[in-house]
C-alpha cells in the first residue's frame, strides 16, 4: 500500500465501546496532507487523499468487524463529508439529517475513539522532535474538528487554535500564525478580558514578524484596539505588555518599515471588531459524493 497509519498497533484502534457507531475523523489540508483519527498518513505516489482515507477507515472496519462512521473535513474542496464504511470495503456518504443531531451526544461519540487531549500529546511529541509539518497538520485537523463539533468559542477549540498558531510561528508562517492568534485573542476579548492579555501578546509577537504592508496595517489596527481596551480596563500589569502595546502603536504611527508610505493607526470601535473566526466556510455534507462512494470487496492493492 502507498500509505499507512503510523504506528500500526491496537492502541490506534477506536474504542470498542463507542456507541452507537464507532466514529473516526479525517482531515485533508489544502496541500493534500491527510490525517485519519489523529494520525498523519504517509502518502506515496499520486494516490488521492479520498482513496487513502477510504482505505484507512475500511481497515478499521475490517479489523473490528463492524461498520464505521467517519467525518471528513476536506479543505482542498472546502467540504464536510460524513461516511459510512463497511467491513467489505463498501462506503457511502450521508446527509446531515441522517446522522445524530449536533450536540453533546454526537460530540461524545465522535471524541470517544481518540480524545482531544491524547491528540494534543501526539502533536507535542512531533513538535519536540522538530517534525513541525506533521505537528502543524495534526493541530489544524484537531482545531477543525473541534470547531465543527463544539464551536469556535469552546475552550478546547480555542486551545487547539492557539497550539496551531504557535506551530505556524515555529515554521516561520507568520501570516497564518497572526491570523490564528488574533482569532483566539478576539474571542477572549469578547468573553474574558483577563484571559485575553496573553493571547493579544502572542498575536503581537507574530504580527511583529509580518512583512506584507496590507497585513501589517490591517492586523495592526485590530491589535492596537485590543491593547487600548486592555489598558482602559487596567489589565496591562506587566512591563512587557506595556512595551508590546507601545511597539504596535509606534509601528502603526510611523507606518510599516516595509511599506512605501506610512499607514496611520485608526482605532476600531467595538462594533467594528470581527468576533467570528476567519475560517473559510465548509460546504455541508450531502448524500452520494462520488469520491467517497465504493462498492464492496475492493482490494487495497
PDB file of C-alpha atoms in Angstrom:
ATOM      1  CA  UNK A   1       0.000   0.000   0.000  1.00  0.00           C
ATOM      2  CA  UNK A   2       1.301   3.507  -0.769  1.00  0.00           C
ATOM      3  CA  UNK A   3       0.264   4.852   2.620  1.00  0.00           C
ATOM      4  CA  UNK A   4      -0.007   3.627   6.185  1.00  0.00           C
ATOM      5  CA  UNK A   5      -1.123   4.545   9.658  1.00  0.00           C
ATOM      6  CA  UNK A   6       1.842   5.137  11.946  1.00  0.00           C
ATOM      7  CA  UNK A   7       2.251   3.329  14.236  1.00  0.00           C
ATOM      8  CA  UNK A   8       0.056   0.331  13.467  1.00  0.00           C
ATOM      9  CA  UNK A   9      -0.940  -1.317  16.704  1.00  0.00           C
ATOM     10  CA  UNK A  10      -4.048  -1.995  18.744  1.00  0.00           C
ATOM     11  CA  UNK A  11      -3.561   1.266  20.576  1.00  0.00           C
ATOM     12  CA  UNK A  12      -4.587   3.056  17.393  1.00  0.00           C
ATOM     13  CA  UNK A  13      -7.938   1.295  17.149  1.00  0.00           C
ATOM     14  CA  UNK A  14     -11.066   3.134  18.234  1.00  0.00           C
ATOM     15  CA  UNK A  15     -12.665   2.081  21.485  1.00  0.00           C
ATOM     16  CA  UNK A  16     -14.933  -0.922  21.016  1.00  0.00           C
ATOM     17  CA  UNK A  17     -17.421   0.567  23.486  1.00  0.00           C
ATOM     18  CA  UNK A  18     -18.056   3.669  21.350  1.00  0.00           C
ATOM     19  CA  UNK A  19     -21.803   3.905  20.742  1.00  0.00           C
ATOM     20  CA  UNK A  20     -23.987   3.878  18.783  1.00  0.00           C
ATOM     21  CA  UNK A  21     -21.442   3.553  15.961  1.00  0.00           C
ATOM     22  CA  UNK A  22     -17.658   3.641  16.096  1.00  0.00           C
ATOM     23  CA  UNK A  23     -16.693   7.064  14.798  1.00  0.00           C
ATOM     24  CA  UNK A  24     -13.448   8.233  13.268  1.00  0.00           C
ATOM     25  CA  UNK A  25     -12.497  11.522  11.695  1.00  0.00           C
ATOM     26  CA  UNK A  26     -10.286  12.564   8.826  1.00  0.00           C
ATOM     27  CA  UNK A  27      -8.828  15.792   7.538  1.00  0.00           C
ATOM     28  CA  UNK A  28      -7.353  16.873   4.217  1.00  0.00           C
ATOM     29  CA  UNK A  29      -5.264  20.041   4.267  1.00  0.00           C
ATOM     30  CA  UNK A  30      -5.122  22.403   1.308  1.00  0.00           C
ATOM     31  CA  UNK A  31      -1.748  20.919   0.339  1.00  0.00           C
ATOM     32  CA  UNK A  32      -3.178  17.385   0.367  1.00  0.00           C
ATOM     33  CA  UNK A  33      -1.683  16.305   3.705  1.00  0.00           C
ATOM     34  CA  UNK A  34      -4.100  13.739   5.100  1.00  0.00           C
ATOM     35  CA  UNK A  35      -4.946  12.791   8.685  1.00  0.00           C
ATOM     36  CA  UNK A  36      -7.115   9.897   9.883  1.00  0.00           C
ATOM     37  CA  UNK A  37      -8.094   9.748  13.538  1.00  0.00           C
ATOM     38  CA  UNK A  38      -5.192  11.873  14.686  1.00  0.00           C
ATOM     39  CA  UNK A  39      -2.544  10.096  12.605  1.00  0.00           C
ATOM     40  CA  UNK A  40      -0.812  11.647   9.603  1.00  0.00           C
ATOM     41  CA  UNK A  41      -0.896   9.264   6.652  1.00  0.00           C
ATOM     42  CA  UNK A  42       2.373   8.676   4.824  1.00  0.00           C
ATOM     43  CA  UNK A  43       1.198   9.331   1.286  1.00  0.00           C
ATOM     44  CA  UNK A  44       3.046   7.875  -1.673  1.00  0.00           C
ATOM     45  CA  UNK A  45       2.793   8.219  -5.422  1.00  0.00           C
ATOM     46  CA  UNK A  46      -0.228  10.019  -6.798  1.00  0.00           C
ATOM     47  CA  UNK A  47      -2.919   8.310  -4.730  1.00  0.00           C
ATOM     48  CA  UNK A  48      -5.578  10.926  -3.921  1.00  0.00           C
ATOM     49  CA  UNK A  49      -6.470  11.709  -0.291  1.00  0.00           C
ATOM     50  CA  UNK A  50     -10.026  10.374  -0.568  1.00  0.00           C
ATOM     51  CA  UNK A  51      -8.721   6.935  -1.595  1.00  0.00           C
ATOM     52  CA  UNK A  52      -6.224   6.926   1.266  1.00  0.00           C
ATOM     53  CA  UNK A  53      -8.959   7.860   3.739  1.00  0.00           C
ATOM     54  CA  UNK A  54     -11.312   5.146   2.495  1.00  0.00           C
ATOM     55  CA  UNK A  55      -8.548   2.524   2.688  1.00  0.00           C
ATOM     56  CA  UNK A  56      -7.629   3.548   6.241  1.00  0.00           C
ATOM     57  CA  UNK A  57     -11.219   3.638   7.503  1.00  0.00           C
ATOM     58  CA  UNK A  58     -12.015   0.322   5.773  1.00  0.00           C
ATOM     59  CA  UNK A  59      -9.033  -1.189   7.605  1.00  0.00           C
ATOM     60  CA  UNK A  60     -10.638  -0.201  10.909  1.00  0.00           C
ATOM     61  CA  UNK A  61     -13.994  -1.627   9.791  1.00  0.00           C
ATOM     62  CA  UNK A  62     -12.429  -4.961   8.762  1.00  0.00           C
ATOM     63  CA  UNK A  63     -10.381  -5.216  11.954  1.00  0.00           C
ATOM     64  CA  UNK A  64     -13.387  -4.512  14.148  1.00  0.00           C
ATOM     65  CA  UNK A  65     -15.849  -6.462  12.011  1.00  0.00           C
ATOM     66  CA  UNK A  66     -18.423  -3.699  12.136  1.00  0.00           C
ATOM     67  CA  UNK A  67     -19.428  -0.623  10.138  1.00  0.00           C
ATOM     68  CA  UNK A  68     -17.529   2.538  10.977  1.00  0.00           C
ATOM     69  CA  UNK A  69     -18.594   6.161  10.677  1.00  0.00           C
ATOM     70  CA  UNK A  70     -16.146   8.868   9.662  1.00  0.00           C
ATOM     71  CA  UNK A  71     -16.419  12.630   9.398  1.00  0.00           C
ATOM     72  CA  UNK A  72     -14.077  14.106   6.798  1.00  0.00           C
ATOM     73  CA  UNK A  73     -13.141  17.781   6.647  1.00  0.00           C
ATOM     74  CA  UNK A  74     -11.607  18.325   3.228  1.00  0.00           C
ATOM     75  CA  UNK A  75     -10.028  21.761   2.964  1.00  0.00           C
ATOM     76  CA  UNK A  76      -8.900  21.067  -0.613  1.00  0.00           C
ATOM     77  CA  UNK A  77     -12.548  21.252  -1.714  1.00  0.00           C
ATOM     78  CA  UNK A  78     -13.897  23.099   1.357  1.00  0.00           C
ATOM     79  CA  UNK A  79     -16.447  20.468   2.270  1.00  0.00           C
ATOM     80  CA  UNK A  80     -17.520  18.199   5.109  1.00  0.00           C
ATOM     81  CA  UNK A  81     -18.379  14.590   4.266  1.00  0.00           C
ATOM     82  CA  UNK A  82     -19.975  12.090   6.646  1.00  0.00           C
ATOM     83  CA  UNK A  83     -19.185   8.499   5.686  1.00  0.00           C
ATOM     84  CA  UNK A  84     -20.391   5.024   6.479  1.00  0.00           C
ATOM     85  CA  UNK A  85     -17.754   2.378   5.696  1.00  0.00           C
ATOM     86  CA  UNK A  86     -18.398  -1.366   5.982  1.00  0.00           C
ATOM     87  CA  UNK A  87     -16.039  -4.310   6.589  1.00  0.00           C
ATOM     88  CA  UNK A  88     -16.381  -5.386   2.939  1.00  0.00           C
ATOM     89  CA  UNK A  89     -14.905  -2.022   1.879  1.00  0.00           C
ATOM     90  CA  UNK A  90     -18.145  -0.503   0.627  1.00  0.00           C
ATOM     91  CA  UNK A  91     -18.803   3.106   1.565  1.00  0.00           C
ATOM     92  CA  UNK A  92     -21.239   5.930   1.035  1.00  0.00           C
ATOM     93  CA  UNK A  93     -21.820   9.463   2.240  1.00  0.00           C
ATOM     94  CA  UNK A  94     -24.908  10.528   4.148  1.00  0.00           C
ATOM     95  CA  UNK A  95     -26.749  13.782   4.633  1.00  0.00           C
ATOM     96  CA  UNK A  96     -26.551  15.761   7.857  1.00  0.00           C
ATOM     97  CA  UNK A  97     -30.141  14.832   8.689  1.00  0.00           C
ATOM     98  CA  UNK A  98     -29.262  11.108   8.577  1.00  0.00           C
ATOM     99  CA  UNK A  99     -26.714  11.403  11.381  1.00  0.00           C
ATOM    100  CA  UNK A 100     -27.122  12.053  15.077  1.00  0.00           C
ATOM    101  CA  UNK A 101     -28.267  15.643  15.610  1.00  0.00           C
ATOM    102  CA  UNK A 102     -25.484  18.104  16.505  1.00  0.00           C
ATOM    103  CA  UNK A 103     -24.981  18.290  20.245  1.00  0.00           C
ATOM    104  CA  UNK A 104     -23.430  16.571  23.218  1.00  0.00           C
ATOM    105  CA  UNK A 105     -24.372  13.009  22.235  1.00  0.00           C
ATOM    106  CA  UNK A 106     -22.720  13.236  18.818  1.00  0.00           C
ATOM    107  CA  UNK A 107     -19.687  15.093  20.156  1.00  0.00           C
ATOM    108  CA  UNK A 108     -19.161  12.481  22.876  1.00  0.00           C
ATOM    109  CA  UNK A 109     -19.431   9.646  20.354  1.00  0.00           C
ATOM    110  CA  UNK A 110     -17.023  11.322  17.938  1.00  0.00           C
ATOM    111  CA  UNK A 111     -14.387  12.011  20.593  1.00  0.00           C
ATOM    112  CA  UNK A 112     -14.557   8.680  22.398  1.00  0.00           C
ATOM    113  CA  UNK A 113     -12.266   6.837  19.993  1.00  0.00           C
ATOM    114  CA  UNK A 114      -9.302   9.198  20.412  1.00  0.00           C
ATOM    115  CA  UNK A 115      -9.887  12.017  22.955  1.00  0.00           C
ATOM    116  CA  UNK A 116      -8.644  15.541  22.122  1.00  0.00           C
ATOM    117  CA  UNK A 117      -6.094  15.642  24.947  1.00  0.00           C
ATOM    118  CA  UNK A 118      -4.468  12.452  23.661  1.00  0.00           C
ATOM    119  CA  UNK A 119      -4.181  14.114  20.263  1.00  0.00           C
ATOM    120  CA  UNK A 120      -2.531  17.146  21.831  1.00  0.00           C
ATOM    121  CA  UNK A 121       0.080  14.846  23.368  1.00  0.00           C
ATOM    122  CA  UNK A 122       0.835  13.396  19.927  1.00  0.00           C
ATOM    123  CA  UNK A 123       1.170  16.909  18.470  1.00  0.00           C
ATOM    124  CA  UNK A 124       3.603  17.864  21.232  1.00  0.00           C
ATOM    125  CA  UNK A 125       5.672  14.743  20.557  1.00  0.00           C
ATOM    126  CA  UNK A 126       6.022  15.686  16.885  1.00  0.00           C
ATOM    127  CA  UNK A 127       6.969  19.252  17.812  1.00  0.00           C
ATOM    128  CA  UNK A 128       9.591  18.068  20.299  1.00  0.00           C
ATOM    129  CA  UNK A 129      11.170  16.004  17.528  1.00  0.00           C
ATOM    130  CA  UNK A 130      11.141  19.106  15.289  1.00  0.00           C
ATOM    131  CA  UNK A 131       8.628  17.410  12.971  1.00  0.00           C
ATOM    132  CA  UNK A 132       6.894  20.728  12.559  1.00  0.00           C
ATOM    133  CA  UNK A 133       4.947  19.947   9.392  1.00  0.00           C
ATOM    134  CA  UNK A 134       3.369  16.869  10.968  1.00  0.00           C
ATOM    135  CA  UNK A 135       2.657  18.732  14.204  1.00  0.00           C
ATOM    136  CA  UNK A 136       1.075  21.652  12.344  1.00  0.00           C
ATOM    137  CA  UNK A 137      -1.167  19.466  10.161  1.00  0.00           C
ATOM    138  CA  UNK A 138      -2.325  17.429  13.169  1.00  0.00           C
ATOM    139  CA  UNK A 139      -3.050  20.640  15.074  1.00  0.00           C
ATOM    140  CA  UNK A 140      -5.041  22.004  12.138  1.00  0.00           C
ATOM    141  CA  UNK A 141      -7.034  18.764  11.937  1.00  0.00           C
ATOM    142  CA  UNK A 142      -7.773  18.872  15.656  1.00  0.00           C
ATOM    143  CA  UNK A 143      -8.819  22.521  15.549  1.00  0.00           C
ATOM    144  CA  UNK A 144     -11.055  21.983  12.510  1.00  0.00           C
ATOM    145  CA  UNK A 145     -12.896  19.033  14.034  1.00  0.00           C
ATOM    146  CA  UNK A 146     -13.256  20.601  17.482  1.00  0.00           C
ATOM    147  CA  UNK A 147     -14.628  23.764  15.898  1.00  0.00           C
ATOM    148  CA  UNK A 148     -17.070  21.738  13.800  1.00  0.00           C
ATOM    149  CA  UNK A 149     -18.280  19.780  16.836  1.00  0.00           C
ATOM    150  CA  UNK A 150     -18.103  22.308  19.637  1.00  0.00           C
ATOM    151  CA  UNK A 151     -17.955  25.742  18.040  1.00  0.00           C
ATOM    152  CA  UNK A 152     -15.066  28.186  17.763  1.00  0.00           C
ATOM    153  CA  UNK A 153     -15.565  29.628  21.248  1.00  0.00           C
ATOM    154  CA  UNK A 154     -15.324  26.297  23.062  1.00  0.00           C
ATOM    155  CA  UNK A 155     -12.336  26.074  25.395  1.00  0.00           C
ATOM    156  CA  UNK A 156     -10.797  23.059  23.664  1.00  0.00           C
ATOM    157  CA  UNK A 157     -11.311  24.663  20.248  1.00  0.00           C
ATOM    158  CA  UNK A 158      -9.514  27.800  21.426  1.00  0.00           C
ATOM    159  CA  UNK A 159      -6.627  25.815  22.886  1.00  0.00           C
ATOM    160  CA  UNK A 160      -6.223  23.864  19.645  1.00  0.00           C
ATOM    161  CA  UNK A 161      -6.222  27.098  17.644  1.00  0.00           C
ATOM    162  CA  UNK A 162      -3.585  28.587  19.955  1.00  0.00           C
ATOM    163  CA  UNK A 163      -1.387  25.499  19.504  1.00  0.00           C
ATOM    164  CA  UNK A 164      -1.785  25.740  15.732  1.00  0.00           C
ATOM    165  CA  UNK A 165      -0.812  29.430  15.843  1.00  0.00           C
ATOM    166  CA  UNK A 166       2.309  28.596  17.850  1.00  0.00           C
ATOM    167  CA  UNK A 167       3.331  25.865  15.412  1.00  0.00           C
ATOM    168  CA  UNK A 168       2.774  28.171  12.439  1.00  0.00           C
ATOM    169  CA  UNK A 169       5.091  30.657  14.163  1.00  0.00           C
ATOM    170  CA  UNK A 170       7.703  27.941  14.694  1.00  0.00           C
ATOM    171  CA  UNK A 171       7.505  27.109  10.978  1.00  0.00           C
ATOM    172  CA  UNK A 172       8.031  30.742  10.005  1.00  0.00           C
ATOM    173  CA  UNK A 173       4.497  31.165   8.628  1.00  0.00           C
ATOM    174  CA  UNK A 174       3.819  34.439  10.404  1.00  0.00           C
ATOM    175  CA  UNK A 175       0.779  35.379   8.335  1.00  0.00           C
ATOM    176  CA  UNK A 176      -1.058  32.206   9.329  1.00  0.00           C
ATOM    177  CA  UNK A 177       0.172  32.464  12.905  1.00  0.00           C
ATOM    178  CA  UNK A 178      -1.049  36.050  13.220  1.00  0.00           C
ATOM    179  CA  UNK A 179      -4.483  35.210  11.834  1.00  0.00           C
ATOM    180  CA  UNK A 180      -4.954  32.230  14.147  1.00  0.00           C
ATOM    181  CA  UNK A 181      -3.642  34.036  17.222  1.00  0.00           C
ATOM    182  CA  UNK A 182      -5.783  37.083  16.512  1.00  0.00           C
ATOM    183  CA  UNK A 183      -8.878  34.900  16.342  1.00  0.00           C
ATOM    184  CA  UNK A 184      -8.106  33.491  19.793  1.00  0.00           C
ATOM    185  CA  UNK A 185      -7.436  36.997  21.135  1.00  0.00           C
ATOM    186  CA  UNK A 186     -10.600  38.336  19.514  1.00  0.00           C
ATOM    187  CA  UNK A 187     -12.772  35.669  21.121  1.00  0.00           C
ATOM    188  CA  UNK A 188     -11.099  36.155  24.505  1.00  0.00           C
ATOM    189  CA  UNK A 189     -11.639  39.911  24.302  1.00  0.00           C
ATOM    190  CA  UNK A 190     -15.324  39.250  23.791  1.00  0.00           C
ATOM    191  CA  UNK A 191     -15.669  36.798  26.668  1.00  0.00           C
ATOM    192  CA  UNK A 192     -12.959  37.343  29.297  1.00  0.00           C
ATOM    193  CA  UNK A 193     -10.620  40.333  29.093  1.00  0.00           C
ATOM    194  CA  UNK A 194      -8.412  38.977  31.879  1.00  0.00           C
ATOM    195  CA  UNK A 195      -7.576  35.911  29.787  1.00  0.00           C
ATOM    196  CA  UNK A 196      -7.177  37.997  26.646  1.00  0.00           C
ATOM    197  CA  UNK A 197      -3.895  39.643  27.672  1.00  0.00           C
ATOM    198  CA  UNK A 198      -1.522  36.731  26.931  1.00  0.00           C
ATOM    199  CA  UNK A 199      -3.387  35.944  23.714  1.00  0.00           C
ATOM    200  CA  UNK A 200      -3.047  39.523  22.461  1.00  0.00           C
ATOM    201  CA  UNK A 201       0.650  39.348  23.354  1.00  0.00           C
ATOM    202  CA  UNK A 202       1.081  36.157  21.308  1.00  0.00           C
ATOM    203  CA  UNK A 203      -0.719  37.692  18.353  1.00  0.00           C
ATOM    204  CA  UNK A 204       1.518  40.749  18.618  1.00  0.00           C
ATOM    205  CA  UNK A 205       4.661  38.603  18.610  1.00  0.00           C
ATOM    206  CA  UNK A 206       3.597  37.027  15.311  1.00  0.00           C
ATOM    207  CA  UNK A 207       2.438  40.361  13.841  1.00  0.00           C
ATOM    208  CA  UNK A 208       5.852  41.904  14.503  1.00  0.00           C
ATOM    209  CA  UNK A 209       7.327  39.416  12.009  1.00  0.00           C
ATOM    210  CA  UNK A 210       4.951  40.333   9.179  1.00  0.00           C
ATOM    211  CA  UNK A 211       6.395  41.901   6.036  1.00  0.00           C
ATOM    212  CA  UNK A 212       3.250  42.423   3.975  1.00  0.00           C
ATOM    213  CA  UNK A 213       2.172  46.078   4.092  1.00  0.00           C
ATOM    214  CA  UNK A 214      -1.557  45.399   3.947  1.00  0.00           C
ATOM    215  CA  UNK A 215      -1.358  42.711   6.644  1.00  0.00           C
ATOM    216  CA  UNK A 216       0.727  44.935   8.900  1.00  0.00           C
ATOM    217  CA  UNK A 217      -1.792  47.776   8.621  1.00  0.00           C
ATOM    218  CA  UNK A 218      -4.991  45.718   8.922  1.00  0.00           C
ATOM    219  CA  UNK A 219      -3.816  43.418  11.693  1.00  0.00           C
ATOM    220  CA  UNK A 220      -2.075  46.274  13.455  1.00  0.00           C
ATOM    221  CA  UNK A 221      -5.282  48.288  13.681  1.00  0.00           C
ATOM    222  CA  UNK A 222      -7.049  45.426  15.403  1.00  0.00           C
ATOM    223  CA  UNK A 223      -4.146  44.785  17.763  1.00  0.00           C
ATOM    224  CA  UNK A 224      -3.960  48.469  18.669  1.00  0.00           C
ATOM    225  CA  UNK A 225      -7.655  48.465  19.511  1.00  0.00           C
ATOM    226  CA  UNK A 226      -7.210  45.360  21.681  1.00  0.00           C
ATOM    227  CA  UNK A 227      -4.282  46.854  23.596  1.00  0.00           C
ATOM    228  CA  UNK A 228      -6.238  50.065  24.163  1.00  0.00           C
ATOM    229  CA  UNK A 229      -9.197  48.097  25.544  1.00  0.00           C
ATOM    230  CA  UNK A 230      -6.944  46.144  27.876  1.00  0.00           C
ATOM    231  CA  UNK A 231      -5.194  49.319  29.005  1.00  0.00           C
ATOM    232  CA  UNK A 232      -8.503  51.069  29.690  1.00  0.00           C
ATOM    233  CA  UNK A 233      -9.547  48.086  31.813  1.00  0.00           C
ATOM    234  CA  UNK A 234      -6.334  48.349  33.846  1.00  0.00           C
ATOM    235  CA  UNK A 235      -5.112  44.931  32.758  1.00  0.00           C
ATOM    236  CA  UNK A 236      -1.633  45.818  31.477  1.00  0.00           C
ATOM    237  CA  UNK A 237       0.202  44.942  34.670  1.00  0.00           C
ATOM    238  CA  UNK A 238       3.413  43.566  33.185  1.00  0.00           C
ATOM    239  CA  UNK A 239       6.114  45.870  31.771  1.00  0.00           C
ATOM    240  CA  UNK A 240       6.408  43.556  28.763  1.00  0.00           C
ATOM    241  CA  UNK A 241       2.749  44.108  27.922  1.00  0.00           C
ATOM    242  CA  UNK A 242       3.147  47.885  28.065  1.00  0.00           C
ATOM    243  CA  UNK A 243       6.181  47.537  25.806  1.00  0.00           C
ATOM    244  CA  UNK A 244       4.296  45.423  23.262  1.00  0.00           C
ATOM    245  CA  UNK A 245       1.380  47.838  23.202  1.00  0.00           C
ATOM    246  CA  UNK A 246       3.784  50.700  22.616  1.00  0.00           C
ATOM    247  CA  UNK A 247       5.529  48.754  19.857  1.00  0.00           C
ATOM    248  CA  UNK A 248       2.253  48.315  17.994  1.00  0.00           C
ATOM    249  CA  UNK A 249       1.329  51.960  18.468  1.00  0.00           C
ATOM    250  CA  UNK A 250       4.725  53.198  17.288  1.00  0.00           C
ATOM    251  CA  UNK A 251       4.821  50.968  14.226  1.00  0.00           C
ATOM    252  CA  UNK A 252       1.340  52.000  13.195  1.00  0.00           C
ATOM    253  CA  UNK A 253       2.123  55.692  13.682  1.00  0.00           C
ATOM    254  CA  UNK A 254       5.268  55.605  11.583  1.00  0.00           C
ATOM    255  CA  UNK A 255       3.979  53.066   9.084  1.00  0.00           C
ATOM    256  CA  UNK A 256       5.450  49.671   8.353  1.00  0.00           C
ATOM    257  CA  UNK A 257       9.215  49.782   7.738  1.00  0.00           C
ATOM    258  CA  UNK A 258       8.478  47.561   4.736  1.00  0.00           C
ATOM    259  CA  UNK A 259       5.812  49.841   3.314  1.00  0.00           C
ATOM    260  CA  UNK A 260       6.324  52.647   0.850  1.00  0.00           C
ATOM    261  CA  UNK A 261       4.040  55.071   2.683  1.00  0.00           C
ATOM    262  CA  UNK A 262       3.008  55.364   6.318  1.00  0.00           C
ATOM    263  CA  UNK A 263      -0.131  53.568   7.459  1.00  0.00           C
ATOM    264  CA  UNK A 264      -1.696  55.712  10.195  1.00  0.00           C
ATOM    265  CA  UNK A 265      -3.395  53.967  13.083  1.00  0.00           C
ATOM    266  CA  UNK A 266      -7.164  54.015  13.156  1.00  0.00           C
ATOM    267  CA  UNK A 267      -8.682  52.693  16.360  1.00  0.00           C
ATOM    268  CA  UNK A 268     -11.591  50.349  15.787  1.00  0.00           C
ATOM    269  CA  UNK A 269     -14.825  50.659  17.662  1.00  0.00           C
ATOM    270  CA  UNK A 270     -16.163  47.627  19.490  1.00  0.00           C
ATOM    271  CA  UNK A 271     -18.806  47.210  16.795  1.00  0.00           C
ATOM    272  CA  UNK A 272     -16.141  47.054  14.087  1.00  0.00           C
ATOM    273  CA  UNK A 273     -14.141  44.251  15.668  1.00  0.00           C
ATOM    274  CA  UNK A 274     -14.921  40.957  13.950  1.00  0.00           C
ATOM    275  CA  UNK A 275     -15.799  38.328  16.534  1.00  0.00           C
ATOM    276  CA  UNK A 276     -16.107  35.283  14.308  1.00  0.00           C
ATOM    277  CA  UNK A 277     -13.029  33.271  13.309  1.00  0.00           C
ATOM    278  CA  UNK A 278     -11.647  33.770   9.837  1.00  0.00           C
ATOM    279  CA  UNK A 279     -12.046  30.144   8.770  1.00  0.00           C
ATOM    280  CA  UNK A 280     -13.305  29.733   5.215  1.00  0.00           C
ATOM    281  CA  UNK A 281     -16.797  28.178   5.444  1.00  0.00           C
ATOM    282  CA  UNK A 282     -17.204  24.500   4.610  1.00  0.00           C
ATOM    283  CA  UNK A 283     -19.988  23.142   2.425  1.00  0.00           C
ATOM    284  CA  UNK A 284     -22.199  20.753   4.423  1.00  0.00           C
ATOM    285  CA  UNK A 285     -22.218  17.020   3.877  1.00  0.00           C
ATOM    286  CA  UNK A 286     -24.604  15.522   1.367  1.00  0.00           C
ATOM    287  CA  UNK A 287     -25.540  12.093   0.120  1.00  0.00           C
ATOM    288  CA  UNK A 288     -23.850  10.393  -2.794  1.00  0.00           C
ATOM    289  CA  UNK A 289     -20.479  12.149  -3.010  1.00  0.00           C
ATOM    290  CA  UNK A 290     -18.795  10.053  -5.697  1.00  0.00           C
ATOM    291  CA  UNK A 291     -15.238  10.402  -4.409  1.00  0.00           C
ATOM    292  CA  UNK A 292     -16.255   8.668  -1.165  1.00  0.00           C
ATOM    293  CA  UNK A 293     -18.512   6.002  -2.693  1.00  0.00           C
ATOM    294  CA  UNK A 294     -17.245   2.442  -3.161  1.00  0.00           C
ATOM    295  CA  UNK A 295     -18.730  -0.935  -3.843  1.00  0.00           C
ATOM    296  CA  UNK A 296     -17.836  -3.853  -1.615  1.00  0.00           C
ATOM    297  CA  UNK A 297     -14.917  -6.294  -1.847  1.00  0.00           C
ATOM    298  CA  UNK A 298     -12.492  -3.652  -3.098  1.00  0.00           C
ATOM    299  CA  UNK A 299      -8.851  -4.665  -2.944  1.00  0.00           C
ATOM    300  CA  UNK A 300      -6.331  -2.369  -1.272  1.00  0.00           C
ATOM    301  CA  UNK A 301      -3.601  -3.331  -3.684  1.00  0.00           C
TER     302      UNK A 301
END
